[in-house]
PDB file of C-alpha atoms in Angstrom:
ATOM      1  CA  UNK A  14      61.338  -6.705 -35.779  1.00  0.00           C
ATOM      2  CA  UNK A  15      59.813  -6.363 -32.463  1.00  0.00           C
ATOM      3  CA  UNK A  16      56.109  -7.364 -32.493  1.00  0.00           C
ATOM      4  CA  UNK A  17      53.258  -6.080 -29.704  1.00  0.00           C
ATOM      5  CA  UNK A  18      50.049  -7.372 -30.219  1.00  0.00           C
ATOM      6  CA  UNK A  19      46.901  -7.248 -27.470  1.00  0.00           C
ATOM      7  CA  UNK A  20      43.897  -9.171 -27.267  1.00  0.00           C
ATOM      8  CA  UNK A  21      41.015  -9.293 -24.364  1.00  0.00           C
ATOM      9  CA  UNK A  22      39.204  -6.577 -25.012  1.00  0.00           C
ATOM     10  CA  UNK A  23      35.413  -6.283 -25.198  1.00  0.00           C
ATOM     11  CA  UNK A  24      32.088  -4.957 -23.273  1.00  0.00           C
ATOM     12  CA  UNK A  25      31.897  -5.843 -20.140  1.00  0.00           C
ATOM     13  CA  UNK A  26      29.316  -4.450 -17.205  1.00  0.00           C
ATOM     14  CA  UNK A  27      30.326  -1.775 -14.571  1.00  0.00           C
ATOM     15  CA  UNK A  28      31.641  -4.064 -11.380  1.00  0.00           C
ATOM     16  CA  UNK A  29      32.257  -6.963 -13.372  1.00  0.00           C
ATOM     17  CA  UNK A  30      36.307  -7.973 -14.696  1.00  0.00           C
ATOM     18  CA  UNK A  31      38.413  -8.348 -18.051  1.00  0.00           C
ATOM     19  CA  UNK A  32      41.565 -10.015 -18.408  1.00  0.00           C
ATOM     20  CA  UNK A  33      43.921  -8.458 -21.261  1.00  0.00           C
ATOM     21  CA  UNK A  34      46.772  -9.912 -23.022  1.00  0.00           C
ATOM     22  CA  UNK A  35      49.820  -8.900 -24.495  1.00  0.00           C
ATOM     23  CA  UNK A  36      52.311 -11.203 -26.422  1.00  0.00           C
ATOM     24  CA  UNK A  37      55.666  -9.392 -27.816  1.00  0.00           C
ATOM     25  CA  UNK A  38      58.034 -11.372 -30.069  1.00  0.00           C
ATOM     26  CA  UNK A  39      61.046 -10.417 -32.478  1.00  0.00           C
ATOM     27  CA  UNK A  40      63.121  -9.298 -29.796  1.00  0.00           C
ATOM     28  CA  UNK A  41      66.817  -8.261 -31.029  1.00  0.00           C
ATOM     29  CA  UNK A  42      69.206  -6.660 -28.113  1.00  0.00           C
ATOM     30  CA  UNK A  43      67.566  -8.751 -25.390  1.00  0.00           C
ATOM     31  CA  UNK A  44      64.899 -11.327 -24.523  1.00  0.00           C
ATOM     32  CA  UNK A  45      61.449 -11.082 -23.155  1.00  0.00           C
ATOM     33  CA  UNK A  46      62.911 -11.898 -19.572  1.00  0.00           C
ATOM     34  CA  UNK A  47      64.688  -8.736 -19.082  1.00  0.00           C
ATOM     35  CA  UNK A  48      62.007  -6.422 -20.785  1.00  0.00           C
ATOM     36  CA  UNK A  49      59.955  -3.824 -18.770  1.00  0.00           C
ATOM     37  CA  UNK A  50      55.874  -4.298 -20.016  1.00  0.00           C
ATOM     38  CA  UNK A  51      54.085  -1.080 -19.999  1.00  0.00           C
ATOM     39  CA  UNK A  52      50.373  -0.662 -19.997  1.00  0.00           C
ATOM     40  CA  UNK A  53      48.756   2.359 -21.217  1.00  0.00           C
ATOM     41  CA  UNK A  54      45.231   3.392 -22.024  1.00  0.00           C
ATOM     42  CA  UNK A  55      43.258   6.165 -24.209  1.00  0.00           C
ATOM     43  CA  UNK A  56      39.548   7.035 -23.218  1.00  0.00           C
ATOM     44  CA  UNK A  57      37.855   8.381 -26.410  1.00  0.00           C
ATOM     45  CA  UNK A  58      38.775  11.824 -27.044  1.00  0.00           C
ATOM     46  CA  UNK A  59      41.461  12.161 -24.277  1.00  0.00           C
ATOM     47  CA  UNK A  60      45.049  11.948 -24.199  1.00  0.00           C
ATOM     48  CA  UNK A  61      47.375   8.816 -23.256  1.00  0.00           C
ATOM     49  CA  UNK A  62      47.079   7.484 -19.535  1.00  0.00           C
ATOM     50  CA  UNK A  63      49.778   5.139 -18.065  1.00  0.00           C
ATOM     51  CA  UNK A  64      47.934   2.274 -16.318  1.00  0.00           C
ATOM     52  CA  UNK A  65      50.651   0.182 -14.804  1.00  0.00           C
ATOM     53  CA  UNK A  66      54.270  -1.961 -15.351  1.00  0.00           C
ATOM     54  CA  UNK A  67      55.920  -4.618 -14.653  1.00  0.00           C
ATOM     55  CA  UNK A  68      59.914  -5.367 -14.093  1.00  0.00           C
ATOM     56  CA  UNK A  69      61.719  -8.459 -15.108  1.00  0.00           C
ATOM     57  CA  UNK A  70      61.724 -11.660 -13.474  1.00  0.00           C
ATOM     58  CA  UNK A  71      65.413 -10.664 -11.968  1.00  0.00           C
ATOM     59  CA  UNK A  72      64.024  -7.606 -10.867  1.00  0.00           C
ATOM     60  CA  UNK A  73      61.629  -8.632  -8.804  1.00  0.00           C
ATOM     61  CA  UNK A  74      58.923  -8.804 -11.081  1.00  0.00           C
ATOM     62  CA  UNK A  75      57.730  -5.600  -9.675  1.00  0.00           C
ATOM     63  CA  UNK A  76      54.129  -3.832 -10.673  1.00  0.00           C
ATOM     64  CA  UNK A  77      53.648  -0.343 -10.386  1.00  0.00           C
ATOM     65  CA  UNK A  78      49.969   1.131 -10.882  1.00  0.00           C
ATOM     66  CA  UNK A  79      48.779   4.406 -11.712  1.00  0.00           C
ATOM     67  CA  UNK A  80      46.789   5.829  -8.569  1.00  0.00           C
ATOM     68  CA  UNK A  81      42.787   5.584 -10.313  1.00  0.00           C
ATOM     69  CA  UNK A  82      43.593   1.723 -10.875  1.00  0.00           C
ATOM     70  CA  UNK A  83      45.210   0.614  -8.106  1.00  0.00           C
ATOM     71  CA  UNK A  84      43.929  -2.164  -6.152  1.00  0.00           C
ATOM     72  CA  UNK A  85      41.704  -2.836  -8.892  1.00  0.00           C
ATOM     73  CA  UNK A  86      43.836  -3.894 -11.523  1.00  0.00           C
ATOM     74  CA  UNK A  87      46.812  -6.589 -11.844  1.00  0.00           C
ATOM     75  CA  UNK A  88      49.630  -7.263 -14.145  1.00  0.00           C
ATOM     76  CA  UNK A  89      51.812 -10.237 -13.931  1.00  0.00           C
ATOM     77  CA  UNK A  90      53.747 -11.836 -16.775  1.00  0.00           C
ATOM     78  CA  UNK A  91      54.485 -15.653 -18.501  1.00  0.00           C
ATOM     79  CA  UNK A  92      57.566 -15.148 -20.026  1.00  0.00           C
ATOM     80  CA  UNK A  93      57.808 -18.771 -20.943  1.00  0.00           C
ATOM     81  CA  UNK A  94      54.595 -17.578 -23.164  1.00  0.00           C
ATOM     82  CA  UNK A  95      56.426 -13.560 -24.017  1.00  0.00           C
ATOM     83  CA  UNK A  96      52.827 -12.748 -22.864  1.00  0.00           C
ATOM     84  CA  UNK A  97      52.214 -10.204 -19.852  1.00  0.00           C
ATOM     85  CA  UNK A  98      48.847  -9.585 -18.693  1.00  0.00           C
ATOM     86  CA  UNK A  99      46.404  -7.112 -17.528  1.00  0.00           C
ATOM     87  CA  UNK A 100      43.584  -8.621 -14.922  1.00  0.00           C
ATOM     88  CA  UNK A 101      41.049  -5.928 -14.420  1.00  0.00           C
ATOM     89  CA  UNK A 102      38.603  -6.294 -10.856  1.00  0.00           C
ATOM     90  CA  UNK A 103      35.521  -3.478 -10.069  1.00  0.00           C
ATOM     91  CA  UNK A 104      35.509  -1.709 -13.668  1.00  0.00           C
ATOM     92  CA  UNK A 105      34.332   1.178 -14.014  1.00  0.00           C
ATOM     93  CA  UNK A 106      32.909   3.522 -17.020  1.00  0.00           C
ATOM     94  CA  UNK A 107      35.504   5.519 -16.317  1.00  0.00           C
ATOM     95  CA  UNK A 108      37.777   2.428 -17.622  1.00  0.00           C
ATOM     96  CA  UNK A 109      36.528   2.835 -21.071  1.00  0.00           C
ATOM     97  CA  UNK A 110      39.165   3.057 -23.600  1.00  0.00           C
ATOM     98  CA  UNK A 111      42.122   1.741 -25.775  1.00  0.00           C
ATOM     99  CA  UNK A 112      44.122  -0.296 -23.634  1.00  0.00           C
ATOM    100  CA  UNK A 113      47.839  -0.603 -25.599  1.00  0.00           C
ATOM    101  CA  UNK A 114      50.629  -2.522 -24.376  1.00  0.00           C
ATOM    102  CA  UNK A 115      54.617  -1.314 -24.711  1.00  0.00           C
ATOM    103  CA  UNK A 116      57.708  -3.160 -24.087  1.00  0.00           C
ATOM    104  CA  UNK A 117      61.047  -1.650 -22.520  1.00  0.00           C
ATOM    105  CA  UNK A 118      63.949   0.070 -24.630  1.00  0.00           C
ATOM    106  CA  UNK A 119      65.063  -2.506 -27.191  1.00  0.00           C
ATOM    107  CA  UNK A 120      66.169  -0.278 -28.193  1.00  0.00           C
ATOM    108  CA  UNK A 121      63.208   1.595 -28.199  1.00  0.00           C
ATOM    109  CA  UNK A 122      59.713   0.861 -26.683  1.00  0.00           C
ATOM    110  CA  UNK A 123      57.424  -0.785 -29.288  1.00  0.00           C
ATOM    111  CA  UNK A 124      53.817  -0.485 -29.003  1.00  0.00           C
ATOM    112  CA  UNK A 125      50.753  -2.981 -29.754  1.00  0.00           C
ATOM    113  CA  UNK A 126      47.981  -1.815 -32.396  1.00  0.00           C
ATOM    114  CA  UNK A 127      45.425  -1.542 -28.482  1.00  0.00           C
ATOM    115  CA  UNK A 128      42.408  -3.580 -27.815  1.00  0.00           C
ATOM    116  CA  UNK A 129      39.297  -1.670 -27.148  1.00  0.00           C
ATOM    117  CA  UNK A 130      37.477  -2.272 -23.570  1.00  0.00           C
ATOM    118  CA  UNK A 131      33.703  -1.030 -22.850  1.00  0.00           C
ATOM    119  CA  UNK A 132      32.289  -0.892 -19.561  1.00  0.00           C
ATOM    120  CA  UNK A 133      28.652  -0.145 -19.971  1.00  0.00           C
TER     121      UNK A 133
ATOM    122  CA  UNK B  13      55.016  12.419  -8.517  1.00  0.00           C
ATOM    123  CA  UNK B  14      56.544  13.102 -11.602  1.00  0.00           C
ATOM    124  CA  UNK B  15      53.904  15.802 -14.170  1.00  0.00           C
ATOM    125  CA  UNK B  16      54.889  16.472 -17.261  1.00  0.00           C
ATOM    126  CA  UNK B  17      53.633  20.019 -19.222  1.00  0.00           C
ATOM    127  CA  UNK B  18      54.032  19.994 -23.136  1.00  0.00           C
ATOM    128  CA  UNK B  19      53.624  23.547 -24.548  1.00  0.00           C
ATOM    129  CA  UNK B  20      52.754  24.537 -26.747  1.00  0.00           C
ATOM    130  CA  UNK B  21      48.593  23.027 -26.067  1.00  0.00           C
ATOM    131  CA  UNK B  22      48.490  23.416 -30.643  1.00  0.00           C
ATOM    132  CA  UNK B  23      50.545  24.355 -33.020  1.00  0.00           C
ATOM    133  CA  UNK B  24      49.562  25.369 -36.916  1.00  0.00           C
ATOM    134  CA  UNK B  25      52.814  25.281 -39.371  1.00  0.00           C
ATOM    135  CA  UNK B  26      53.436  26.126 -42.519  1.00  0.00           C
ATOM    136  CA  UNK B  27      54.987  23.586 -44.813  1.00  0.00           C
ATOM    137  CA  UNK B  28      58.668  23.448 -44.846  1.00  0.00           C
ATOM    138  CA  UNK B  29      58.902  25.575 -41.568  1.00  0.00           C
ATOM    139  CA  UNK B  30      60.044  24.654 -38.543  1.00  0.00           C
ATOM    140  CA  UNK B  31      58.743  23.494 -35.290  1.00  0.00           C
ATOM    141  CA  UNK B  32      59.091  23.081 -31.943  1.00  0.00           C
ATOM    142  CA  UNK B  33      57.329  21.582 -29.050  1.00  0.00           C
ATOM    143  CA  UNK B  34      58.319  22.027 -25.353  1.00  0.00           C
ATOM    144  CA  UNK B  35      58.402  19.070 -22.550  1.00  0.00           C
ATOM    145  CA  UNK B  36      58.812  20.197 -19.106  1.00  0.00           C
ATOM    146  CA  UNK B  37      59.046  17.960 -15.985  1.00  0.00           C
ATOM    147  CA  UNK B  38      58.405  18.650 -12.157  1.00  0.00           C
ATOM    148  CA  UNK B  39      61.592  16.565 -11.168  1.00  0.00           C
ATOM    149  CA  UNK B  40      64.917  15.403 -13.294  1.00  0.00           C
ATOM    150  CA  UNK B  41      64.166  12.805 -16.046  1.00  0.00           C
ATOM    151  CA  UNK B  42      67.816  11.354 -15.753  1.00  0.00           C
ATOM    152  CA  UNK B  43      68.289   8.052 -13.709  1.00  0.00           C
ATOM    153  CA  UNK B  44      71.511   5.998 -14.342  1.00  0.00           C
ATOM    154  CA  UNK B  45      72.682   7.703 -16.845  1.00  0.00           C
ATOM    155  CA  UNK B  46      69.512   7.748 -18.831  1.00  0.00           C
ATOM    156  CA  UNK B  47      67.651  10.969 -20.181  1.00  0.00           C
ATOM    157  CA  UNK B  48      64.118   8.637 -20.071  1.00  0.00           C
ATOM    158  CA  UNK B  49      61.946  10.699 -21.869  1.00  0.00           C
ATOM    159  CA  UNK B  50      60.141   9.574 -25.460  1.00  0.00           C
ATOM    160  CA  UNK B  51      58.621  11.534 -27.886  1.00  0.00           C
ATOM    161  CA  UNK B  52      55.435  10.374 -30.193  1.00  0.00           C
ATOM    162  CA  UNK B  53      53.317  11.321 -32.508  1.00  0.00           C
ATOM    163  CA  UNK B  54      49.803   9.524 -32.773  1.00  0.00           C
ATOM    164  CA  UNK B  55      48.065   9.970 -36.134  1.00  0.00           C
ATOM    165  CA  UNK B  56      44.114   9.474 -35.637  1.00  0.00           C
ATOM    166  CA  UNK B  57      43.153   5.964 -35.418  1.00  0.00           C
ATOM    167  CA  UNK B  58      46.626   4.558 -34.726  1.00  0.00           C
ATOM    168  CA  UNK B  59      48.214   3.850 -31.885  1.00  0.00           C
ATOM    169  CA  UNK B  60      51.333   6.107 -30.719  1.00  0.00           C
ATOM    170  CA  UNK B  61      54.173   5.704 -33.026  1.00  0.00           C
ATOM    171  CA  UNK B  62      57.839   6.142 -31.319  1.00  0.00           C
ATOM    172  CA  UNK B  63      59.908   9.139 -33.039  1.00  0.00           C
ATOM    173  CA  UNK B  64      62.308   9.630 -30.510  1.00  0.00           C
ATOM    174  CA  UNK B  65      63.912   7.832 -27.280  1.00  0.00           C
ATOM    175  CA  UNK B  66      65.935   8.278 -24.277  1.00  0.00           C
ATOM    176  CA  UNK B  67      66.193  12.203 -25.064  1.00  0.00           C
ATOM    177  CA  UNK B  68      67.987  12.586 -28.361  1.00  0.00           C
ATOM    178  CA  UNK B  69      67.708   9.027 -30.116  1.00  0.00           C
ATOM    179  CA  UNK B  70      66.377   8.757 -33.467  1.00  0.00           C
ATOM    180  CA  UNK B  71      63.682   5.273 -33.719  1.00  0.00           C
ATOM    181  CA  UNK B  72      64.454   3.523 -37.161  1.00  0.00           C
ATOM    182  CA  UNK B  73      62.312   4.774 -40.125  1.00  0.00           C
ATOM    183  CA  UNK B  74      62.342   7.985 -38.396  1.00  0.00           C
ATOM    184  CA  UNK B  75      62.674  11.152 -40.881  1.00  0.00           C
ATOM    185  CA  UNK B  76      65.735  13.093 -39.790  1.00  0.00           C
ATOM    186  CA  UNK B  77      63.919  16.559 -39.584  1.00  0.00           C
ATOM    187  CA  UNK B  78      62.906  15.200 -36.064  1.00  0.00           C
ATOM    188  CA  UNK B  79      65.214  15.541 -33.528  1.00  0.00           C
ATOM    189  CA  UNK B  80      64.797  15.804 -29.709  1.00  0.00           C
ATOM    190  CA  UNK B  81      67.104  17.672 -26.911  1.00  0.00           C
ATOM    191  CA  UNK B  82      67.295  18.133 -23.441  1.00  0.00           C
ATOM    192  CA  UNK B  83      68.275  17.545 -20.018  1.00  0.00           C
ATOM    193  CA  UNK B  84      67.258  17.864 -16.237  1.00  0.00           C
ATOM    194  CA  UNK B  85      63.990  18.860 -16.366  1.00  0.00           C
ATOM    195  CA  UNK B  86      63.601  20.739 -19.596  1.00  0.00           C
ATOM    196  CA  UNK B  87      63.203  18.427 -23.526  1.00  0.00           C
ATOM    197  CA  UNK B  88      62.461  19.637 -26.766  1.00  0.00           C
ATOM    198  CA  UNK B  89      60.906  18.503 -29.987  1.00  0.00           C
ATOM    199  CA  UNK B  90      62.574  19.628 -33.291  1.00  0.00           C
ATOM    200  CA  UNK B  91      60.724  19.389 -36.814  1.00  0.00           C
ATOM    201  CA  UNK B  92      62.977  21.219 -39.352  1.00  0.00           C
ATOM    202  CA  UNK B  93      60.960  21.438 -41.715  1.00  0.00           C
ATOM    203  CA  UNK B  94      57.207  20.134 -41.085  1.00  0.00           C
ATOM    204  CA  UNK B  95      55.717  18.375 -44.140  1.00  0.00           C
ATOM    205  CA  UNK B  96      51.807  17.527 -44.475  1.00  0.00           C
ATOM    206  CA  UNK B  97      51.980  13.807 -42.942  1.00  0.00           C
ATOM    207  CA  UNK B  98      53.451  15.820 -39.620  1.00  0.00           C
ATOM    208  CA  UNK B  99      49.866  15.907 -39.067  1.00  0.00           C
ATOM    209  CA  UNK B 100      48.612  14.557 -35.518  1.00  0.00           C
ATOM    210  CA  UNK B 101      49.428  14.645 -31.399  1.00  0.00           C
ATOM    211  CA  UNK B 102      52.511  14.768 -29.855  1.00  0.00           C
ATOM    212  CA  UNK B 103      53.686  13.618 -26.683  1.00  0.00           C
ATOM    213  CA  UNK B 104      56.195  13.514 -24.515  1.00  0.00           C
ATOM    214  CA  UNK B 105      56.580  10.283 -22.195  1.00  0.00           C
ATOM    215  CA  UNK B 106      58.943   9.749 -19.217  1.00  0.00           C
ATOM    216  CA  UNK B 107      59.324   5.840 -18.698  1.00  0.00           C
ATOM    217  CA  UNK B 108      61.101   5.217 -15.513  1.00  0.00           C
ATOM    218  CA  UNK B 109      60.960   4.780 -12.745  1.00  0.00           C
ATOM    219  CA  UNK B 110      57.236   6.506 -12.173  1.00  0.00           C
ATOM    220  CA  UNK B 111      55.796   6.616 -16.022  1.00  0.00           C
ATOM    221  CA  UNK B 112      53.806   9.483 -17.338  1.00  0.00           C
ATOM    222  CA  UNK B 113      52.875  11.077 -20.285  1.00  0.00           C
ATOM    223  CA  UNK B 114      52.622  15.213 -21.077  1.00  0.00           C
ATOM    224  CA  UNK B 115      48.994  16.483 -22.239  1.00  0.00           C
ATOM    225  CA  UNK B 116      49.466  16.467 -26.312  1.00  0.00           C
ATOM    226  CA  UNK B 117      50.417  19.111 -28.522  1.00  0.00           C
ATOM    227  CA  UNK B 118      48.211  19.441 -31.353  1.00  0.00           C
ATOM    228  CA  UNK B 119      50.033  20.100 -34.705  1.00  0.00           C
ATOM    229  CA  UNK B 120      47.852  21.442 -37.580  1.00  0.00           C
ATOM    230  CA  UNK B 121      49.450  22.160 -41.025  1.00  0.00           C
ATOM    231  CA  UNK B 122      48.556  24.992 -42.666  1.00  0.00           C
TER     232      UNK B 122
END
C-alpha cells in the first residue's frame, strides 16, 4: 500500500523560509522514479489550492507552480531517498495552511495526512 | 488556464436518495487518452480521500454507490444512495498537465 507522509511544517515569521518534505513508499505499478509529486495546500476554512509539481527524472524533472507562489517557492526531488521537497522563500500570511503532498496515478493519486505551516 | 466550476455550491440529501454533483471545465480534461479528472471527498479534519480517478475509476475500498462520468469538458458525481458517513466536501480535481481543483460542494444529510 502506497504510503505519503509530510513533515517540515511549523511557525515561521512573514519573509523568512520553510523547507517541507514528502517521502512516499509502497509503490505497486511503478517506482518512485516515474511518479508525478503534487503539492497542494488548504488555508483554514478555504477550499484545496494546488501549489506546484514535479515530473520524473526522464521527464525532465519539470516543476510547475501555481501563479501566487511562483518564484517564491521550489520543489525538486531525491528519488534515491522517495522524498520530494517543498523549499519555501518570502512567506507570506497568506501561506498559512495545510500543506499535503500527492503522488501520480498508481493507480490512483495517494495523499499524505498534511503538515501544518504558520506564518505569523 | 484551466477553472473548474462544481455545482451544485451544497447539497442536503435524504438517506438512501440519490445524488449528484456537477464538474465543469473551461477547456477538455482529456490528454492522451486520459479523462484526468479526480473526485474526493474530505471529511473534517482529514485530508482529501480519493473516491474516484481518471473519470470513471473506482479507488479500492470505495463503496460502489459512487460512480463518476464524463467527458470533454463536462464530469459528474453519482451517489446512489447517500448514507450518513457521505457527510463532508467534494471536489473535483483535474491533474494534468495544468492542476486545479473545483470550489467544493457541500453535502449535508438530512
Amino acid at each position: 500500500e502506497v504510503q505519503v507522509v509530510e513533515s517540515g511544517g511549523g511557525l515561521v515569521k512573514p519573509g523568512g523560509s520553510l523547507r517541507l518534505s514528502c517521502t512516499a513508499s509502497g509503490f505497486i505499478g511503478f517506482s518512485f522514479v516515474n511518479a508525478w509529486m503534487y503539492w497542494a495546500r488548504q488555508a483554514p476554512g478555504e477550499g484545496l489550492e494546488w501549489v506546484g509539481l514535479i515530473t520524473s527524472k526522464n521527464e525532465g524533472e519539470t516543476t510547475d507552480y501555481a501563479a501566487p507562489v511562483k518564484g517564491r517557492f521550489t520543489i525538486s526531488r531525491d528519488d534515491s531517498r522517495n522524498t520530494i521537497y517543498l523549499q519555501m522563500d518570502s512567506l507570506r500570511s497568506e501561506d498559512t495552511a495545510v500543506y499535503y503532498c500527492s503522488t501520480g496515478y498508481d493507480p490512483w493519486p495517494h495523499w499524505g495526512q498534511g503538515t501544518v505551516v504558520t506564518v505569523s | 488556464d484551466t477553472v473548474l466550476t462544481q455545482s451544485p455550491i451544497s447539497l442536503a440529501v435524504t438517506p438512501g436518495e440519490p445524488a449528484s454533483i456537477s464538474c465543469r471545465s473551461t477547456q477538455s480534461l482529456v490528454s492522451n487518452g486520459y479523462k484526468y479528472l479526480d473526485w474526493y471527498l474530505q471529511k473534517p479534519g482529514q485530508s482529501p480521500q480519493i473516491l474516484i480517478y481518471l473519470g470513471s475509476n473506482r479507488a479500492s475500498g470505495v463503496p460502489d454507490r459512487f460512480s463518476g462520468s464524463g467527458s470533454g469538458t463536462d464530469f459528474t458525481l453519482r451517489i446512489s444512495r447517500v448514507e450518513a458517513e457521505d457527510a463532508g466536501i467534494y471536489y473535483c480535481m483535474h491533474a494534468r498537465p495544468n492542476p486545479t481543483f473545483g470550489q467544493g460542494t457541500r453535502v449535508e444529510i438530512k
